Amino acid sequence: MIPAAFEYYRPKDMAGVLSVLEEHGDDARVVAGGHSLIPMMKLRMAEVPHLIDLQDVAGLTGISIDAGRIRIGAMTTQHEIINHAGLTDAAPIMREASLQIADPQVRYMGTVGGNVANGDPGNDMPGLMQCLDATFILVGPDGERSVAARDFYEAAYMTDRADDEVLTAVEFAAPNAGYAYEKQKRKIGDYATAAAAVLITKEGGACASASIAMTNLSDTPVYSADAGAALVGSSLDDASMKAAVDAMLGDIDPTEDNRGPVEFKRHAASVILRRAIENAWDRA
Amino acid sequence: MNKELTREERTDALGGMGCKRKRVEDARFTQGKGNYVDDIQLPGMLQGDFVRSPYAHARVKSIDSSAAMALDGVIAVLTAEDLAPLGLHWMPTLAGDKQMVLADGKVLFQGQEVAFVVAKDRYIAADAVELVEVDYEELPVLTDPFAAMESDVVLREDLLGDGGSLPDGAHGPRKHPNHIFTWEVGEKDATEQVLDEADVVAEETVYYHRTHPCPLETCGCVASMDKVNGKLTLHGTFQAPHAIRTVVSLISGIEEHNIRVISPDIGGGFGNKVGAYPGYVCSVVASIVTGVPVKWVEDRMENLMTTAFARDYHMTGKISATKEGKITGLHCHVTADHGGFDACADPTKFPAGFMNICTGSYDIPTAYLAVDGVYTNKAPGGVSYRCSFRVTEAAYFIERMVEVLAIELSMDAAELRRINFIKKEQFPYQSALGWEYDSGDYHTAWDKALKAVDYDGLRAEQAQRVEEFKAGKTRKLMGVGLTHFTEIVGAGPVKNCDILGLGMFDSCEIRIHPTGSAIARLGTISQGQGHATTFAQILATEIGLPADSITIEEGDTDTAPYGLGTYGSRSTPVAGAATAMAGRKIRAKAQMIAAYLLEVHDDDVEFDVDRFVIKGAPEKFKTMKEIAFAAYNQAIPGIEPGLEAVSYYDPPNMTYPFGAYVCVMDIDVDTGVTDIRRFYALDDCGTRINPMIIEGQVHGGLTEALAVALGQEIAYDDMGNVKTGTLMDFFLPTAWEVPNYETDHTVTPSPHHPIGAKGVGESPHVGGVPCFSNAVNDAFRAFGLRHTNMPHDHWRIWKTANDLGLHG
């Protein structure tokens, strides 16, 4: 648990961050809360000769809500998300999901940017962002660009972010929908055995729209468009519920680990998704 | 003149036995002022780190440390070749086997120590570890003890005799090159006959999985050889510092008076810190070679993967009964997976510890136990994780077998236990497997427990839940876990208990200071048990000085009397007894001094709380404080000055704490998630020294029981890779996972212990594991389940439900 030697940088602005990234390419990494990267470095599973600490960079924190559009700076902690009354009003699923991430000590340090940018399939925020159809803001040498969360993840720890880019914020529309984040885990601090983020809107007793994403059931978060589509137009009868679950099962690809074999994970995913849908439907 | 205190007020003022004295240790621990091994900094100290094997079984063809040695700040890289001339490349284990200190031509488990890097700081040492190049040739891996007993692959060629013959091991004949010992207790033929003729026989195979004590503080040491005066000082995480001193002397050749072993504050042991590890030997050698202090502290992964594991017992049982439910016989066979070396920490004559307590709380007239120890490609160990030697295994076995018998008989499991308990009037009770249970009152404890939880009400609710489940109205089942356990702790009588030939007595030395305060030193060492609090309470009551005026000191072999340390709930039964006996020696001398001061005959004064009074004239007295002063300041004819005593206590018998536990659990059949609704724990540890500390011990032991029962394991894949090497996968419960515990007690004092105390630190673990497990198993009894193995984590519970067809 002793990391290899690394250079530590603590720039005051984004230009300083980008210049280090430009100079050292994939030998440099930014660190936000450090809850994914630092353990990997201590285990010597990640070698980062140049570590850039973002905490002094201005403009990366804070939550703003403007005309139904929510922007969360990358360095905003899960603790801040949980305790932001305006965000909880506008997007209560953010608080519900954040409260299921690790434990309070981790949430004081863990950030939304680190959680979504690292590409760890165990992280909860990526699936949540896909459910919310969020946009990620990236800054690089050529300026700013945005990427849909649903297009961002390529494989475990592999994302659309280039080595010389920094994820600076996430943005999404206030959902105004019934919501639920359901997570099964073995213990506090664990990644999900299965987790589901669900948003549902209702019109005249029928489902008008549904967005469903699953966590830690593949090497990326899984946004299941077909699962959501299976619910639209229904009043959540057994057939449409089963169709949604079957569609989700067609999209996930869990692997066996200490949480259990594939067969169990698929069963747990089904149960968790059903519960999330029922919960979101009740709140819609 | 102050108003004279009443007798009760004087008693309270002592803070003696039976009061909820606050822990005196807590001020420093809660303020970050503890002094653990890794806090120790000595001038010029170097840091050690291990190159460890990535393979579970491989030949080590060569080790090239040139690149590591070239790194600035690296002082030495030790290999077996360097240790061999000193005869230290292997070391004896507590179980009569030997273990490689550094890989001698091959490795036998993943994480095994291959080379020891010594560097100027911890970071350089870690970098150098990566630079040591080891050429391995992989060998076939054996992770299953049953397969190992059939395999042509020989794990321990070093134990083969000429021409591949099989010389006897430390515990007798061996059946196979991968076989370590067979240990038999009881009457085999008679038991088999009873089973053959019985009305009912229940059979089951119960696997108690491999787990690990995982103390918060990992193992480590600081070795410091002073080449000028020839004295070696060894600070370390040692549960038995004196035994470590003797072992170091025996294997290093340094005379014992030149070795000082110090156990500073220890952050939990739970058996993990009883044995000797390669890190200790390498640190000592490195300090001798370099002439400066060398520190070695393992990290969490090293602790979980390489230092002593616990359990890994495959237990096959047969239990017979009359059709009315009276148990007539018990047969148990264990295949014990010991890993690559037999490094179990057991008294020498007990290669499977006290597994022969497996008749439990029941009057079983005929029984037989056989244990076969087997080598595999896993880490060595087999320590008593929060229990006396293999007592959790025994308790789990019998408490599962009784449940299975209840199913076979279609009987209520509580009633089956009741009709088989050893009766109060049968104590002292001679068990079929050789123990003399000192005392017990099981029926009283059992009835109290069942009444406290409204047992009949729980069963009625459970039956209703089953109906609702079958009707599709709920997906949750309810389990009622029962356990009545009997421990055997306080090892032990020197006539049958020793470790490496050292009798398992313990000791206390007391010095009363002239002003009426005192210091007492013991051969034990607290790792969180609160000895500084409770041993002072024993003494306060015995010698009549306030507990707050008594310092308790342990862990420094230069000052403490010789003792065998703290594990197996032996501190109170053995050192606690020595403390009381030493206190009584103080009191006997104080009585003579008091009589002289009061100008009466010795027999005319009697002890009264904190003083000696003249019999029949209690207004004439001398307080212990006055007596202490006189002992140092007054010439008393025929009495030496001073007031000191030492006692070495060889217990006449073990003690037998017991308890009655009930767990009420709800289980989500679809996800396998468990919810502990209620946990009731009644403990009888004999005389209770500090009820608050007992409650804390019970909470801690139950929490470790919950961990083991519901998920904590050391798991290997088929290649011998450890799958649970971090706390992400190795379950260590937090406040979130822990339910509320209800504690209760009865008091059945030990008849042979000076104060009647029996020990309690491990009871809740011994009783808790089967209780949690029985709750899980019981939830599925109505659907035909007989037994499912621990750990009961989500997917295994889900699988149980799935196998029973409960997922439609």
Tab-separated table of C-alpha atoms in Angstrom, chain B residues 28-311:
chain	number	residue	atom	x	y	z
B	28	ARG	CA	-5.368	7.847	25.757
B	29	PHE	CA	-7.065	5.781	23.078
B	30	THR	CA	-9.840	8.286	22.442
B	31	GLN	CA	-7.362	11.161	22.291
B	32	GLY	CA	-4.972	9.537	19.845
B	33	LYS	CA	-2.331	9.116	22.554
B	34	GLY	CA	-1.921	5.374	22.256
B	35	ASN	CA	1.530	3.998	21.557
B	36	TYR	CA	1.404	1.241	18.961
B	37	VAL	CA	4.295	-0.500	17.267
B	38	ASP	CA	4.133	1.730	14.221
B	39	ASP	CA	4.348	4.785	16.515
B	40	ILE	CA	7.789	3.688	17.675
B	41	GLN	CA	10.631	5.663	16.126
B	42	LEU	CA	14.208	4.837	17.072
B	43	PRO	CA	17.325	6.709	15.941
B	44	GLY	CA	18.656	5.431	12.619
B	45	MET	CA	15.781	3.010	12.230
B	46	LEU	CA	15.525	1.164	8.905
B	47	GLN	CA	12.394	-0.221	7.280
B	48	GLY	CA	11.788	-3.751	6.071
B	49	ASP	CA	9.415	-4.980	3.395
B	50	PHE	CA	8.812	-8.354	1.773
B	51	VAL	CA	9.059	-9.642	-1.743
B	52	ARG	CA	6.134	-12.067	-1.771
B	53	SER	CA	5.193	-14.892	-4.074
B	54	PRO	CA	2.479	-14.198	-6.634
B	55	TYR	CA	2.048	-17.962	-6.989
B	56	ALA	CA	0.460	-20.459	-4.642
B	57	HIS	CA	2.883	-23.254	-5.524
B	58	ALA	CA	6.117	-22.768	-7.404
B	59	ARG	CA	9.793	-23.549	-7.437
B	60	VAL	CA	12.011	-20.570	-6.848
B	61	LYS	CA	14.713	-21.019	-9.451
B	62	SER	CA	16.647	-17.843	-8.796
B	63	ILE	CA	16.474	-14.505	-7.049
B	64	ASP	CA	18.274	-11.516	-8.524
B	65	SER	CA	18.423	-8.592	-6.149
B	66	SER	CA	21.119	-6.603	-7.974
B	67	ALA	CA	18.724	-3.951	-9.336
B	68	ALA	CA	17.179	-3.498	-5.898
B	69	MET	CA	20.573	-3.233	-4.231
B	70	ALA	CA	21.544	-0.586	-6.770
B	71	LEU	CA	18.675	1.650	-5.659
B	72	ASP	CA	19.826	4.526	-3.490
B	73	GLY	CA	18.831	3.924	0.135
B	74	VAL	CA	18.626	0.128	-0.031
B	75	ILE	CA	20.786	-1.439	2.679
B	76	ALA	CA	20.211	-5.157	2.230
B	77	VAL	CA	18.094	-7.776	0.514
B	78	LEU	CA	17.927	-10.962	2.576
B	79	THR	CA	17.072	-14.343	1.066
B	80	ALA	CA	16.943	-17.855	2.464
B	81	GLU	CA	20.548	-18.242	1.325
B	82	ASP	CA	21.576	-15.452	3.694
B	83	LEU	CA	19.628	-16.910	6.610
B	84	ALA	CA	20.731	-20.512	6.090
B	85	PRO	CA	24.203	-20.148	7.678
B	86	LEU	CA	22.447	-18.902	10.817
B	87	GLY	CA	19.943	-21.753	10.657
B	88	LEU	CA	17.177	-19.172	10.482
B	89	HIS	CA	15.784	-19.805	7.000
B	90	TRP	CA	13.229	-22.056	8.680
B	91	MET	CA	11.607	-21.580	12.076
B	92	PRO	CA	9.653	-23.871	14.386
B	93	THR	CA	5.879	-23.417	14.527
B	94	LEU	CA	3.747	-23.652	17.644
B	95	ALA	CA	2.256	-26.864	16.259
B	96	GLY	CA	5.505	-28.849	16.128
B	97	ASP	CA	6.019	-28.237	12.417
B	98	LYS	CA	8.541	-25.884	10.831
B	99	GLN	CA	7.914	-22.999	8.476
B	100	MET	CA	10.073	-21.250	5.920
B	101	VAL	CA	11.121	-17.790	7.032
B	102	LEU	CA	12.088	-16.999	3.455
B	103	ALA	CA	11.389	-19.212	0.451
B	104	ASP	CA	13.851	-22.105	0.532
B	105	GLY	CA	13.679	-23.311	-3.053
B	106	LYS	CA	9.907	-23.186	-3.302
B	107	VAL	CA	6.770	-21.389	-2.218
B	108	LEU	CA	3.632	-23.004	-0.845
B	109	PHE	CA	1.064	-20.201	-0.774
B	110	GLN	CA	0.337	-16.919	-2.474
B	111	GLY	CA	1.974	-14.092	-0.575
B	112	GLN	CA	4.673	-16.294	0.963
B	113	GLU	CA	7.787	-14.390	2.019
B	114	VAL	CA	10.549	-14.721	-0.594
B	115	ALA	CA	13.036	-11.948	0.207
B	116	PHE	CA	13.308	-9.205	2.830
B	117	VAL	CA	14.323	-5.751	1.691
B	118	VAL	CA	15.878	-3.367	4.212
B	119	ALA	CA	15.966	0.297	3.247
B	120	LYS	CA	16.274	3.755	4.676
B	121	ASP	CA	12.556	4.485	4.411
B	122	ARG	CA	9.294	2.748	3.740
B	123	TYR	CA	8.961	4.146	0.215
B	124	ILE	CA	12.400	3.074	-0.905
B	125	ALA	CA	11.755	-0.374	0.544
B	126	ALA	CA	8.527	-0.688	-1.474
B	127	ASP	CA	10.267	0.467	-4.651
B	128	ALA	CA	13.074	-2.032	-4.082
B	129	VAL	CA	10.599	-4.881	-3.619
B	130	GLU	CA	9.452	-4.278	-7.186
B	131	LEU	CA	13.033	-4.457	-8.430
B	132	VAL	CA	13.848	-7.879	-6.999
B	133	GLU	CA	13.573	-10.358	-9.839
B	134	VAL	CA	12.439	-13.834	-8.900
B	135	ASP	CA	12.327	-16.640	-11.431
B	136	TYR	CA	9.485	-19.017	-10.568
B	137	GLU	CA	8.516	-22.326	-12.079
B	138	GLU	CA	4.843	-22.889	-11.398
B	139	LEU	CA	3.765	-26.191	-9.827
B	140	PRO	CA	0.309	-27.799	-9.632
B	141	VAL	CA	-1.814	-26.088	-6.997
B	142	LEU	CA	-3.818	-27.918	-4.324
B	143	THR	CA	-6.472	-25.779	-2.644
B	144	ASP	CA	-8.816	-28.576	-1.598
B	145	PRO	CA	-7.738	-30.761	1.344
B	146	PHE	CA	-9.669	-33.777	0.073
B	147	ALA	CA	-7.933	-33.520	-3.287
B	148	ALA	CA	-4.612	-32.990	-1.503
B	149	MET	CA	-5.059	-36.319	0.323
B	150	GLU	CA	-5.459	-38.092	-3.047
B	151	SER	CA	-2.848	-36.161	-5.013
B	152	ASP	CA	0.557	-37.277	-6.253
B	153	VAL	CA	1.742	-33.694	-5.821
B	154	VAL	CA	3.867	-33.515	-2.697
B	155	LEU	CA	3.712	-30.127	-1.034
B	156	ARG	CA	6.308	-30.757	1.653
B	157	GLU	CA	9.227	-32.729	0.223
B	158	ASP	CA	11.204	-31.606	3.270
B	159	LEU	CA	9.116	-33.963	5.420
B	160	LEU	CA	9.747	-37.052	3.305
B	161	GLY	CA	12.140	-39.654	4.622
B	162	ASP	CA	14.661	-41.727	2.729
B	163	GLY	CA	13.302	-43.122	-0.512
B	164	GLY	CA	10.147	-41.084	-0.163
B	165	SER	CA	9.095	-42.771	3.085
B	166	LEU	CA	6.773	-41.044	5.491
B	167	PRO	CA	8.300	-40.499	8.919
B	168	ASP	CA	5.901	-39.713	11.775
B	169	GLY	CA	4.955	-36.090	12.239
B	170	ALA	CA	4.837	-34.156	15.505
B	171	HIS	CA	1.525	-35.830	16.321
B	172	GLY	CA	2.123	-39.364	15.174
B	173	PRO	CA	1.818	-41.376	11.946
B	174	ARG	CA	0.958	-39.719	8.652
B	175	LYS	CA	-1.174	-41.389	5.990
B	176	HIS	CA	-0.065	-39.420	2.938
B	177	PRO	CA	2.696	-36.916	2.113
B	178	ASN	CA	0.132	-34.112	2.358
B	179	HIS	CA	-1.311	-35.463	5.629
B	180	ILE	CA	-0.169	-33.838	8.884
B	181	PHE	CA	-1.791	-35.814	11.697
B	182	THR	CA	-4.761	-37.810	12.868
B	183	TRP	CA	-6.060	-36.939	16.311
B	184	GLU	CA	-8.592	-39.247	17.896
B	185	VAL	CA	-10.597	-38.827	21.098
B	186	GLY	CA	-13.330	-40.990	22.576
B	187	GLU	CA	-14.565	-44.482	21.862
B	188	LYS	CA	-14.821	-45.282	18.177
B	189	ASP	CA	-16.290	-48.783	18.331
B	190	ALA	CA	-18.724	-47.990	21.123
B	191	THR	CA	-19.934	-44.888	19.290
B	192	GLU	CA	-20.426	-46.756	16.047
B	193	GLN	CA	-22.386	-49.409	17.899
B	194	VAL	CA	-24.626	-46.793	19.519
B	195	LEU	CA	-25.250	-45.220	16.108
B	196	ASP	CA	-26.053	-48.624	14.568
B	197	GLU	CA	-28.608	-49.427	17.239
B	198	ALA	CA	-30.195	-45.976	17.565
B	199	ASP	CA	-33.848	-45.165	16.834
B	200	VAL	CA	-32.835	-42.077	14.883
B	201	VAL	CA	-29.538	-40.920	13.368
B	202	ALA	CA	-29.044	-37.514	11.769
B	203	GLU	CA	-26.037	-37.000	9.479
B	204	GLU	CA	-24.690	-33.797	8.080
B	205	THR	CA	-21.508	-32.316	6.636
B	206	VAL	CA	-20.818	-28.876	7.963
B	207	TYR	CA	-18.091	-26.709	6.508
B	208	TYR	CA	-16.802	-23.935	8.720
B	209	HIS	CA	-15.131	-21.728	6.129
B	210	ARG	CA	-11.727	-20.111	6.299
B	211	THR	CA	-11.739	-16.609	7.731
B	212	HIS	CA	-9.304	-14.256	9.425
B	213	PRO	CA	-9.185	-12.364	12.743
B	214	CYS	CA	-8.330	-9.095	10.945
B	215	PRO	CA	-7.390	-6.908	13.918
B	216	LEU	CA	-7.548	-3.190	13.112
B	217	GLU	CA	-3.814	-2.942	13.755
B	218	THR	CA	-1.865	-5.324	11.534
B	219	CYS	CA	1.181	-7.290	12.778
B	220	GLY	CA	4.606	-5.725	13.053
B	221	CYS	CA	7.731	-5.241	15.117
B	222	VAL	CA	10.789	-3.098	15.706
B	223	ALA	CA	13.968	-5.083	16.368
B	224	SER	CA	16.877	-3.259	17.914
B	225	MET	CA	20.175	-5.002	18.523
B	226	ASP	CA	22.611	-3.101	20.715
B	227	LYS	CA	25.945	-4.530	19.648
B	228	VAL	CA	27.750	-2.862	22.530
B	229	ASN	CA	25.902	-4.516	25.380
B	230	GLY	CA	24.648	-7.471	23.338
B	231	LYS	CA	21.056	-6.804	24.199
B	232	LEU	CA	18.191	-7.262	21.751
B	233	THR	CA	15.044	-5.205	22.286
B	234	LEU	CA	12.049	-6.353	20.312
B	235	HIS	CA	8.880	-4.266	20.264
B	236	GLY	CA	6.032	-6.071	18.605
B	237	THR	CA	2.382	-6.917	18.308
B	238	PHE	CA	2.699	-9.958	20.530
B	239	GLN	CA	-0.188	-11.575	22.396
B	240	ALA	CA	2.390	-13.613	24.331
B	241	PRO	CA	5.556	-11.504	24.844
B	242	HIS	CA	7.315	-13.906	27.220
B	243	ALA	CA	6.771	-16.859	24.925
B	244	ILE	CA	8.162	-14.787	22.058
B	245	ARG	CA	11.237	-14.000	24.185
B	246	THR	CA	11.848	-17.680	24.857
B	247	VAL	CA	11.313	-18.609	21.210
B	248	VAL	CA	13.654	-15.871	20.013
B	249	SER	CA	16.270	-17.070	22.464
B	250	LEU	CA	15.912	-20.696	21.412
B	251	ILE	CA	16.152	-20.035	17.692
B	252	SER	CA	18.715	-17.203	17.749
B	253	GLY	CA	20.999	-18.492	20.489
B	254	ILE	CA	20.921	-15.107	22.239
B	255	GLU	CA	20.679	-15.701	25.977
B	256	GLU	CA	17.222	-14.962	27.304
B	257	HIS	CA	18.402	-12.297	29.757
B	258	ASN	CA	19.769	-10.375	26.807
B	259	ILE	CA	16.399	-10.245	25.088
B	260	ARG	CA	13.771	-7.741	26.082
B	261	VAL	CA	10.390	-8.131	24.395
B	262	ILE	CA	7.895	-5.310	24.685
B	263	SER	CA	4.294	-5.433	23.569
B	264	PRO	CA	3.170	-1.805	23.511
B	265	ASP	CA	-0.481	-0.882	22.958
B	266	ILE	CA	-2.009	-3.491	20.694
B	267	GLY	CA	-4.917	-2.700	18.411
B	268	GLY	CA	-6.763	-5.992	18.672
B	269	GLY	CA	-5.372	-9.479	18.367
B	270	PHE	CA	-8.174	-12.051	18.245
B	271	GLY	CA	-5.571	-14.808	17.884
B	272	ASN	CA	-3.808	-13.228	14.905
B	273	LYS	CA	-0.901	-12.074	17.099
B	274	VAL	CA	-0.182	-15.278	19.017
B	275	GLY	CA	2.250	-16.913	16.630
B	276	ALA	CA	5.672	-15.953	15.303
B	277	TYR	CA	5.910	-14.606	11.769
B	278	PRO	CA	8.793	-14.423	9.276
B	279	GLY	CA	8.719	-10.634	9.606
B	280	TYR	CA	9.863	-10.909	13.211
B	281	VAL	CA	12.772	-13.193	12.395
B	282	CYS	CA	13.859	-11.110	9.401
B	283	SER	CA	13.711	-7.881	11.410
B	284	VAL	CA	15.833	-9.390	14.167
B	285	VAL	CA	18.388	-10.723	11.709
B	286	ALA	CA	18.454	-7.420	9.817
B	287	SER	CA	19.056	-5.502	13.028
B	288	ILE	CA	21.829	-7.877	14.057
B	289	VAL	CA	23.436	-7.523	10.622
B	290	THR	CA	23.111	-3.742	10.343
B	291	GLY	CA	23.500	-2.852	14.000
B	292	VAL	CA	20.605	-0.411	13.812
B	293	PRO	CA	16.897	-0.809	14.576
B	294	VAL	CA	14.704	-2.330	11.854
B	295	LYS	CA	10.948	-1.879	11.656
B	296	TRP	CA	8.560	-4.120	9.806
B	297	VAL	CA	4.822	-3.465	9.725
B	298	GLU	CA	2.613	-5.375	7.322
B	299	ASP	CA	-0.154	-3.739	5.347
B	300	ARG	CA	-3.787	-4.850	5.285
B	301	MET	CA	-3.422	-7.120	2.271
B	302	GLU	CA	-0.374	-8.817	3.765
B	303	ASN	CA	-2.255	-9.288	7.013
B	304	LEU	CA	-5.267	-10.882	5.329
B	305	MET	CA	-3.292	-12.977	2.866
B	306	THR	CA	-0.374	-14.273	4.920
B	307	THR	CA	-0.730	-14.004	8.688
B	308	ALA	CA	-2.704	-16.567	10.575
B	309	PHE	CA	-6.144	-17.452	9.285
B	310	ALA	CA	-8.855	-19.150	11.336
B	311	ARG	CA	-11.182	-22.195	10.927
